[in-house]
GROMACS .gro file of N, CA and C in nm:
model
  387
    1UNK      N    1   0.403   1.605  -1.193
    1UNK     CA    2   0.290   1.535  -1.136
    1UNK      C    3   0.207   1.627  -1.046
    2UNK      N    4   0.278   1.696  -0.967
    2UNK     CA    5   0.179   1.791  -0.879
    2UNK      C    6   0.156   1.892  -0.956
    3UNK      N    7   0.150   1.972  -1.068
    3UNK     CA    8   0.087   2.021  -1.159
    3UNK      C    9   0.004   2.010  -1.208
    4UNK      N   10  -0.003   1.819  -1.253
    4UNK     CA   11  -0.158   1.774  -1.329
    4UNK      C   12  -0.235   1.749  -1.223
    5UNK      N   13  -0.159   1.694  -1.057
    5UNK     CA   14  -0.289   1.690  -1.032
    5UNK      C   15  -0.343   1.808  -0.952
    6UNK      N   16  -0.303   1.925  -0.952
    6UNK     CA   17  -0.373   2.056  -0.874
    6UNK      C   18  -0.445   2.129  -1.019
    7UNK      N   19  -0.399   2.091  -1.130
    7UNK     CA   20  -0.512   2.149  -1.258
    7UNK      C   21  -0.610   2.027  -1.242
    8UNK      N   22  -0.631   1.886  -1.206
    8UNK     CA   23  -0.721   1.814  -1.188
    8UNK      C   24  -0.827   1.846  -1.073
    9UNK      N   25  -0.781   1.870  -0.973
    9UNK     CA   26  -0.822   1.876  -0.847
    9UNK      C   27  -0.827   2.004  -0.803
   10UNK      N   28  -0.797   2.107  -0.896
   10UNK     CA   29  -0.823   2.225  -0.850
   10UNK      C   30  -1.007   2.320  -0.830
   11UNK      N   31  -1.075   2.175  -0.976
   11UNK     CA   32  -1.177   2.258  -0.931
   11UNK      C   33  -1.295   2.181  -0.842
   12UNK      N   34  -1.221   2.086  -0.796
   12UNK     CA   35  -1.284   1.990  -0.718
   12UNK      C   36  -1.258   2.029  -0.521
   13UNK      N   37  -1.189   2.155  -0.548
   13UNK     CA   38  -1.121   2.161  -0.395
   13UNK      C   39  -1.209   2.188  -0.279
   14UNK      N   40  -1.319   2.222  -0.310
   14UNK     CA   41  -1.425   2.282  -0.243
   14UNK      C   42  -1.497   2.123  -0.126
   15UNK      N   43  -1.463   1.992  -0.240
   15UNK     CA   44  -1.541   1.857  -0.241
   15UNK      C   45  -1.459   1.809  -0.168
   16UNK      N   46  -1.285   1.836  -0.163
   16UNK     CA   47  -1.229   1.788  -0.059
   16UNK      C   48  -1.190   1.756   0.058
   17UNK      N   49  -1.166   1.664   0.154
   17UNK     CA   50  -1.151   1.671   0.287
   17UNK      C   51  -1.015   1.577   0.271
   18UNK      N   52  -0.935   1.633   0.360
   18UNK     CA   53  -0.848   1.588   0.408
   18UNK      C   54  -0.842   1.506   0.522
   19UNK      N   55  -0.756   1.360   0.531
   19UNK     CA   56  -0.765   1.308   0.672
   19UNK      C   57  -0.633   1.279   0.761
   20UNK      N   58  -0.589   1.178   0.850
   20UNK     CA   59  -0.476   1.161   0.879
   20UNK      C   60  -0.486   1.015   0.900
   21UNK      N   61  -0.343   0.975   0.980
   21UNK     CA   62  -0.324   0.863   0.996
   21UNK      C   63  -0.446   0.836   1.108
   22UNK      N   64  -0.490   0.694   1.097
   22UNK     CA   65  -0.573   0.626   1.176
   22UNK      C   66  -0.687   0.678   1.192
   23UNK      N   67  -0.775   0.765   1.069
   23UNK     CA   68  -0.889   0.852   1.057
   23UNK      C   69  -0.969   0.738   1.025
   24UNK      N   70  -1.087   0.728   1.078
   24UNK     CA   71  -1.165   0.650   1.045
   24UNK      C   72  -1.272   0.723   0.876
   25UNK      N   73  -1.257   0.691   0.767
   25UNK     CA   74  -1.316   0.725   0.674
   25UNK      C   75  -1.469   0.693   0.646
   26UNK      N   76  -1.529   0.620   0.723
   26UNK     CA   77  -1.612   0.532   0.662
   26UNK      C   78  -1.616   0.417   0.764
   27UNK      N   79  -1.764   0.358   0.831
   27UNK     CA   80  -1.727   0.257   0.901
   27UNK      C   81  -1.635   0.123   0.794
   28UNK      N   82  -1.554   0.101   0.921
   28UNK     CA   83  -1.484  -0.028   0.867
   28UNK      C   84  -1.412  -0.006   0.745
   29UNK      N   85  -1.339   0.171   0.763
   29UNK     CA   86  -1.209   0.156   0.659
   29UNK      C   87  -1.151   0.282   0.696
   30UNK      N   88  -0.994   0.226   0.785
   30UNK     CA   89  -0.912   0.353   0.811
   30UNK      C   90  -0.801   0.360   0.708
   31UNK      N   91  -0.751   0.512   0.696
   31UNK     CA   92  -0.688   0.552   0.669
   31UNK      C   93  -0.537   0.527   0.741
   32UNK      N   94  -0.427   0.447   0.671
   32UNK     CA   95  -0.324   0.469   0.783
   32UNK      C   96  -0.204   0.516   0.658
   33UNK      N   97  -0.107   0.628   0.757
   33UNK     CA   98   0.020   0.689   0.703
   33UNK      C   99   0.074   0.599   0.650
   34UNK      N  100   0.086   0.597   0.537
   34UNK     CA  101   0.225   0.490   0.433
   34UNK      C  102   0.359   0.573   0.351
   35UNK      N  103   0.393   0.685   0.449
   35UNK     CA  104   0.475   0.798   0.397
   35UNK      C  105   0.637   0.748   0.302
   36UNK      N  106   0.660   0.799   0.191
   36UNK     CA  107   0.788   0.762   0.095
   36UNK      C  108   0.770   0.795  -0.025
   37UNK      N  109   0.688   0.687  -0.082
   37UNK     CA  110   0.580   0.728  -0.245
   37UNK      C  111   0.597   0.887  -0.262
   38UNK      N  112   0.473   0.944  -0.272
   38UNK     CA  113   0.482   1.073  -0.244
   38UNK      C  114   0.458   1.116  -0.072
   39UNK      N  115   0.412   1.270  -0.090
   39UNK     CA  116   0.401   1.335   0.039
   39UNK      C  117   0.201   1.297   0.032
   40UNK      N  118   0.219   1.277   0.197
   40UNK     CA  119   0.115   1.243   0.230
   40UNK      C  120   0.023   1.090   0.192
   41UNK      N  121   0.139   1.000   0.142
   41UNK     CA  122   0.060   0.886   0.147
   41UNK      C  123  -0.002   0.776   0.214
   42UNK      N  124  -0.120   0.732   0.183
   42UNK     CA  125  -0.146   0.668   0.303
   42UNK      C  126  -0.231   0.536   0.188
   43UNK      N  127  -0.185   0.375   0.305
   43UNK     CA  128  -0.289   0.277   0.244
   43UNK      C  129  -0.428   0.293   0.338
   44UNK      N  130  -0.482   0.230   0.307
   44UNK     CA  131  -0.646   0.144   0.374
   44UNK      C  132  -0.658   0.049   0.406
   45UNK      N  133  -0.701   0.039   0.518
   45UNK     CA  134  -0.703  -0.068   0.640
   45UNK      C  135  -0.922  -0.088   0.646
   46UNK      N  136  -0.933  -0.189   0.540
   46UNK     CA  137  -1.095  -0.223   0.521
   46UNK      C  138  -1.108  -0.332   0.651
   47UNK      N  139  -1.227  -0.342   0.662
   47UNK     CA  140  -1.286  -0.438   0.819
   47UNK      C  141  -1.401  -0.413   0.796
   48UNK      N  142  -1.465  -0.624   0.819
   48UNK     CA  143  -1.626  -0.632   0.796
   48UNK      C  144  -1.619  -0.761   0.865
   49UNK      N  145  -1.717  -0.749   1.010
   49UNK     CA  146  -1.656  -0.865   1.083
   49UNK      C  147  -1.541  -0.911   1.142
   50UNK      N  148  -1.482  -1.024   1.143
   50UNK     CA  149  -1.365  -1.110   1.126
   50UNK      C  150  -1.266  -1.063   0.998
   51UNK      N  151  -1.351  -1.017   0.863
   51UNK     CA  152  -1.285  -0.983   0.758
   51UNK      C  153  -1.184  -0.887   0.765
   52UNK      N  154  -1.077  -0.875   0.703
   52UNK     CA  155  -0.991  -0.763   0.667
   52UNK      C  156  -0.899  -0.772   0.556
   53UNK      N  157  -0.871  -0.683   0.512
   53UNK     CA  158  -0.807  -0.617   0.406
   53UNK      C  159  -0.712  -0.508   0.404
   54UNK      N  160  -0.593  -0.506   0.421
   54UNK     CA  161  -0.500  -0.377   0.354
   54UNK      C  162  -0.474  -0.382   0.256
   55UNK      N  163  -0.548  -0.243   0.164
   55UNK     CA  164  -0.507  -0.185   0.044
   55UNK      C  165  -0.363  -0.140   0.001
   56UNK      N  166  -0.255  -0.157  -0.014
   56UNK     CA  167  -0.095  -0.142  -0.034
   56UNK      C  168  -0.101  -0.011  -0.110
   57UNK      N  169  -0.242   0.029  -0.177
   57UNK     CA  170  -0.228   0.119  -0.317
   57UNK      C  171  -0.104   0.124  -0.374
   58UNK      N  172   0.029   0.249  -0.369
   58UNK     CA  173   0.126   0.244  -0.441
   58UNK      C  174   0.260   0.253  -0.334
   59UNK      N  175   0.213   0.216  -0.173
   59UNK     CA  176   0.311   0.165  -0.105
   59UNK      C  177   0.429  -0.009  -0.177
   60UNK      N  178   0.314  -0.078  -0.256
   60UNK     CA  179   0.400  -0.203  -0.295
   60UNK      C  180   0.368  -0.194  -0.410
   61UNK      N  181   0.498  -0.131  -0.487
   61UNK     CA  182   0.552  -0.073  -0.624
   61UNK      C  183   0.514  -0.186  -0.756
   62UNK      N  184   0.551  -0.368  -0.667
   62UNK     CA  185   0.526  -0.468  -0.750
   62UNK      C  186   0.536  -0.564  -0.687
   63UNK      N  187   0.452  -0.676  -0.756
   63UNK     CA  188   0.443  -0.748  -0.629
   63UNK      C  189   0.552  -0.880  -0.591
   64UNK      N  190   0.678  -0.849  -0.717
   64UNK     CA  191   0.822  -0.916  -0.683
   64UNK      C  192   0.866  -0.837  -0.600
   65UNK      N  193   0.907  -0.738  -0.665
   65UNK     CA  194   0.984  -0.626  -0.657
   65UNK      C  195   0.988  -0.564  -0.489
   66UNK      N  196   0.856  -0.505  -0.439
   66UNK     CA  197   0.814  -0.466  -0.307
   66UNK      C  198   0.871  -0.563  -0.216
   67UNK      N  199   0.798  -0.730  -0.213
   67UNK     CA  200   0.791  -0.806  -0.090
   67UNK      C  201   0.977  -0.821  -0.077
   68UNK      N  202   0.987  -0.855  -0.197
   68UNK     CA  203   1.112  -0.943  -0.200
   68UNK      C  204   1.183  -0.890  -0.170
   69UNK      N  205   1.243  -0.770  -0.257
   69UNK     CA  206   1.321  -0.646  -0.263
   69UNK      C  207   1.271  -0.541  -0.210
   70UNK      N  208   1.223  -0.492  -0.032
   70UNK     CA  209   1.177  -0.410  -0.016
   70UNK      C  210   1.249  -0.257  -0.002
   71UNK      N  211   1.356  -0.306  -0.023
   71UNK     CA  212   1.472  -0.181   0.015
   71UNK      C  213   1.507  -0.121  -0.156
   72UNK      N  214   1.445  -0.182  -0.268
   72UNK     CA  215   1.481  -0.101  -0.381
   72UNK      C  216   1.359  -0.017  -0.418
   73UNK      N  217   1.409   0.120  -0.467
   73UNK     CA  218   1.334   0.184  -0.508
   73UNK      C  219   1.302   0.246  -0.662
   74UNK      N  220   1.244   0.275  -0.726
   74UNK     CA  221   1.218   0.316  -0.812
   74UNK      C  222   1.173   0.477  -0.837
   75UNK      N  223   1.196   0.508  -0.976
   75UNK     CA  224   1.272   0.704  -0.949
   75UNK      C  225   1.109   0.797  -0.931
   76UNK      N  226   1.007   0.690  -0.871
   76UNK     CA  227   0.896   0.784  -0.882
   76UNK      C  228   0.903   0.794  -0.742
   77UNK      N  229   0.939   0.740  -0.645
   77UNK     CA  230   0.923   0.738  -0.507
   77UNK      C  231   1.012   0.868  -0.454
   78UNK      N  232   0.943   0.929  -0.391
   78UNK     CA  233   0.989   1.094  -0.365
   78UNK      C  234   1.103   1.071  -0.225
   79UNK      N  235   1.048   0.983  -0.161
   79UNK     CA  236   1.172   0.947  -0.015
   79UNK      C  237   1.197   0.794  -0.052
   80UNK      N  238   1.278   0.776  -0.121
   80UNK     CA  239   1.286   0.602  -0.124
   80UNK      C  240   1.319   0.529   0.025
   81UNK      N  241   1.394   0.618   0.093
   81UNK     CA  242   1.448   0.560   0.236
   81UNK      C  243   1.319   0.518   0.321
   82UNK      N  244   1.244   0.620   0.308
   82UNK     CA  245   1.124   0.636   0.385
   82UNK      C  246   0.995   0.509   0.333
   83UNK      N  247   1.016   0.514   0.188
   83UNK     CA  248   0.942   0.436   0.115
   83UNK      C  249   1.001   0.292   0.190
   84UNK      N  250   1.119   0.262   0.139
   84UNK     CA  251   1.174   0.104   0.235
   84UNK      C  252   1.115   0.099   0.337
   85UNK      N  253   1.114   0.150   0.447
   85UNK     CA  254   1.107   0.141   0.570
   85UNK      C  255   0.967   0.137   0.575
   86UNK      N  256   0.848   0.233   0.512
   86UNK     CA  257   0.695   0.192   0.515
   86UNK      C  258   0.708   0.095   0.454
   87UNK      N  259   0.762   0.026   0.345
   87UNK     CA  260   0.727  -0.131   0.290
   87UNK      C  261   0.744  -0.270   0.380
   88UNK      N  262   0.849  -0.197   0.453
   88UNK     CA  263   0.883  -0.353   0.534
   88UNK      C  264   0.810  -0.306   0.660
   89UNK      N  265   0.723  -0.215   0.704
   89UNK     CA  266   0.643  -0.225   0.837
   89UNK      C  267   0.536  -0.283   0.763
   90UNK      N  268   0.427  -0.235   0.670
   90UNK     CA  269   0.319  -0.304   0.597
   90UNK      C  270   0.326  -0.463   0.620
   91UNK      N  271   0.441  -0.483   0.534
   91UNK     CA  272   0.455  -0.599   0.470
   91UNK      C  273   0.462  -0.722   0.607
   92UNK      N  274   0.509  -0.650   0.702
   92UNK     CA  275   0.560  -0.723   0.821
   92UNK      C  276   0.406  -0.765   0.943
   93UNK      N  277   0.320  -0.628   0.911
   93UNK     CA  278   0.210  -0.654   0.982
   93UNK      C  279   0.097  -0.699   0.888
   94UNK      N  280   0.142  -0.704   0.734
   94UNK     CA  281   0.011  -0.768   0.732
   94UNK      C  282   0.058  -0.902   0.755
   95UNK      N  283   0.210  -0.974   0.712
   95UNK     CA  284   0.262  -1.087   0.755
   95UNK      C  285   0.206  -1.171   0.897
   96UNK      N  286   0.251  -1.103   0.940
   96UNK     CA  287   0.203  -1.113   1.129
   96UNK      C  288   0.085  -1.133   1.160
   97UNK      N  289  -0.053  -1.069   1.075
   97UNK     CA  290  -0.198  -1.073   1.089
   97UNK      C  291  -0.225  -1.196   1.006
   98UNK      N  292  -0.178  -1.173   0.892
   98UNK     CA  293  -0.216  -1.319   0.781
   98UNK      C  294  -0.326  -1.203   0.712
   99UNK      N  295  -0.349  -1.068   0.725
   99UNK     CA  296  -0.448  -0.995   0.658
   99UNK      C  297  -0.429  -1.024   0.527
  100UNK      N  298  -0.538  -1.000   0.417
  100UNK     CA  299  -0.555  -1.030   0.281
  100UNK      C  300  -0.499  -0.866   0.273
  101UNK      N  301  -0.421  -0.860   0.142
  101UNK     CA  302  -0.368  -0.733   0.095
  101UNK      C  303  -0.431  -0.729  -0.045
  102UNK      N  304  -0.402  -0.603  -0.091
  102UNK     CA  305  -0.464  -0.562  -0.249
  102UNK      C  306  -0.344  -0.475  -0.246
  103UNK      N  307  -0.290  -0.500  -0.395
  103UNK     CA  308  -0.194  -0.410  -0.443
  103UNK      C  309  -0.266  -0.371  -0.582
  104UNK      N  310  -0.221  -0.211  -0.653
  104UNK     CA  311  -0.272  -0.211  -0.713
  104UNK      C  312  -0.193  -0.250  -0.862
  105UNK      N  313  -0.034  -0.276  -0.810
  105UNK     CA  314   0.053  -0.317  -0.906
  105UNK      C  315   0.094  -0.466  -0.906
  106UNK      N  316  -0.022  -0.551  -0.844
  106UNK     CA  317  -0.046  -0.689  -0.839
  106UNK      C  318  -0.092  -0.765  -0.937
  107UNK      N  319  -0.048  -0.911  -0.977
  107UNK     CA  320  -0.159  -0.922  -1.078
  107UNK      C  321  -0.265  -0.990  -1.070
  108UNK      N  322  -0.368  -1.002  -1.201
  108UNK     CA  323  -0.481  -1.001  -1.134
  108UNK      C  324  -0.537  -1.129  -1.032
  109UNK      N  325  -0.605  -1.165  -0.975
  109UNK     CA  326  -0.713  -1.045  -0.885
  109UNK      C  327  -0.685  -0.893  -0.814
  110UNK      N  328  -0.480  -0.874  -0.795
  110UNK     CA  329  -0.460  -0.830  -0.734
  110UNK      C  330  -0.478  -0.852  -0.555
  111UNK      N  331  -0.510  -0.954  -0.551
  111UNK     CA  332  -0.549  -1.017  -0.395
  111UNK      C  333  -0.494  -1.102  -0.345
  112UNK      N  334  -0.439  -1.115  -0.232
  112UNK     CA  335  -0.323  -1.201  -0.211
  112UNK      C  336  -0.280  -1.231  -0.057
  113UNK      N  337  -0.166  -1.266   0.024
  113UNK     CA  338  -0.106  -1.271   0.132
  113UNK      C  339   0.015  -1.235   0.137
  114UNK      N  340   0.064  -1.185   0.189
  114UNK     CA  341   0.230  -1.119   0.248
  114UNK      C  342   0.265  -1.235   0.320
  115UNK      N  343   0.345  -1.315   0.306
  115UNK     CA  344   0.416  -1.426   0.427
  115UNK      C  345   0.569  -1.402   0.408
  116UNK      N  346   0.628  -1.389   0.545
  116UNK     CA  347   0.754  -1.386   0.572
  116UNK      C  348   0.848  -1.517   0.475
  117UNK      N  349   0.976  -1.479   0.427
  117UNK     CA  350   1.041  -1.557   0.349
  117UNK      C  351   1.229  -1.506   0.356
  118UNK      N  352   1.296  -1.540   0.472
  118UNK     CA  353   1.378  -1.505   0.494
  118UNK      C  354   1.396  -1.329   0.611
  119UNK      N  355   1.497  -1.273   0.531
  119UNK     CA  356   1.455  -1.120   0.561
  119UNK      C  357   1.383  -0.991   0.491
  120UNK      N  358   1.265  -1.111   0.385
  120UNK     CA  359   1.177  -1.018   0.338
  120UNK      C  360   1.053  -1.083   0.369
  121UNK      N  361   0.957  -1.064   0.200
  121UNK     CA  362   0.847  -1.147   0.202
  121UNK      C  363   0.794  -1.180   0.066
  122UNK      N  364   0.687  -1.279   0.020
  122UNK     CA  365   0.655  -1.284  -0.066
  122UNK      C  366   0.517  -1.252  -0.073
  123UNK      N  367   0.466  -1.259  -0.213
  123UNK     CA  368   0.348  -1.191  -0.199
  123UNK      C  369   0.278  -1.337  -0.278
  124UNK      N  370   0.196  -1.386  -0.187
  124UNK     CA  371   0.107  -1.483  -0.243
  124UNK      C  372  -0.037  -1.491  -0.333
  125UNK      N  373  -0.053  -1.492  -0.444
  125UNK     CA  374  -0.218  -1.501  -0.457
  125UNK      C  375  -0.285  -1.559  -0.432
  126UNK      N  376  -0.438  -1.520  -0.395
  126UNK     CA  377  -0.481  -1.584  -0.385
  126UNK      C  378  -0.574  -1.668  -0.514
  127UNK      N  379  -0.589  -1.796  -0.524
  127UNK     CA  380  -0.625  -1.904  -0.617
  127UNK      C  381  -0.767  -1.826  -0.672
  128UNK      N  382  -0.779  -1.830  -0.781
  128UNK     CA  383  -0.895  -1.804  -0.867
  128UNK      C  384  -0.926  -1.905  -0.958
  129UNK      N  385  -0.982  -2.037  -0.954
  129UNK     CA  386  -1.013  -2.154  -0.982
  129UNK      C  387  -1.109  -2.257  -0.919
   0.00000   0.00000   0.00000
């Protein structure tokens, strides 16, 4: 994987910027550390108004699988330990906020709620009807 993507991104390197945790990218969308997945991952924390949104990208693997089972991992996750432990802080604050989440291994809309359900969580959609 880090092969295809440094022949992808190799001739794009010039276009790149790098950020960190809690970098503001763009008004009304930070960058925050979601470290486990690979090295250097991070979701997005969107804000417009009252509105908000955390992006999960490939912090929540699926959207049984992650809320429910946040402590299993799957053989693409480079720190699974690390991966658990960013799933159940996410999962716990967007719980806690009631923030709308986007996963990208959700199905569709992909848009949804994290609510506490024992000692995990589930991942709710939201209604498209």
């Amino acid at each position: 994987m880090i092969a295809i993507g440094r022949a992808k991104l190799g001739p794009l390197q010039g276009l790149i910027r790098t950020y960190g945790d809690g970098e503001i990218l763009a008004p009304g969308i930070t960058a925050l550390a979601a470290p486990g997945h690979t090295i250097g991952h991070h979701v997005f924390h969107l804000k417009s108004g009252d509105a908000s949104l955390l992006h999960l990208m490939d912090a929540a693997l699926h959207h049984l699988v992650g809320p429910e089972e946040p402590d299993w991992a799957l053989a693409v996750e480079m720190h699974p330990d690390t991966a658990a432990a960013t799933r159940r802080r996410l999962f716990q604050q967007a719980a806690d906020a009631g923030t709308l989440v986007a996963g990208y291994h959700f199905p569709f809309p992909g848009l949804g709620r994290i609510v506490e359900m024992g000692k995990a969580w589930r991942f709710v959609p939201l209604q498209t009807a």
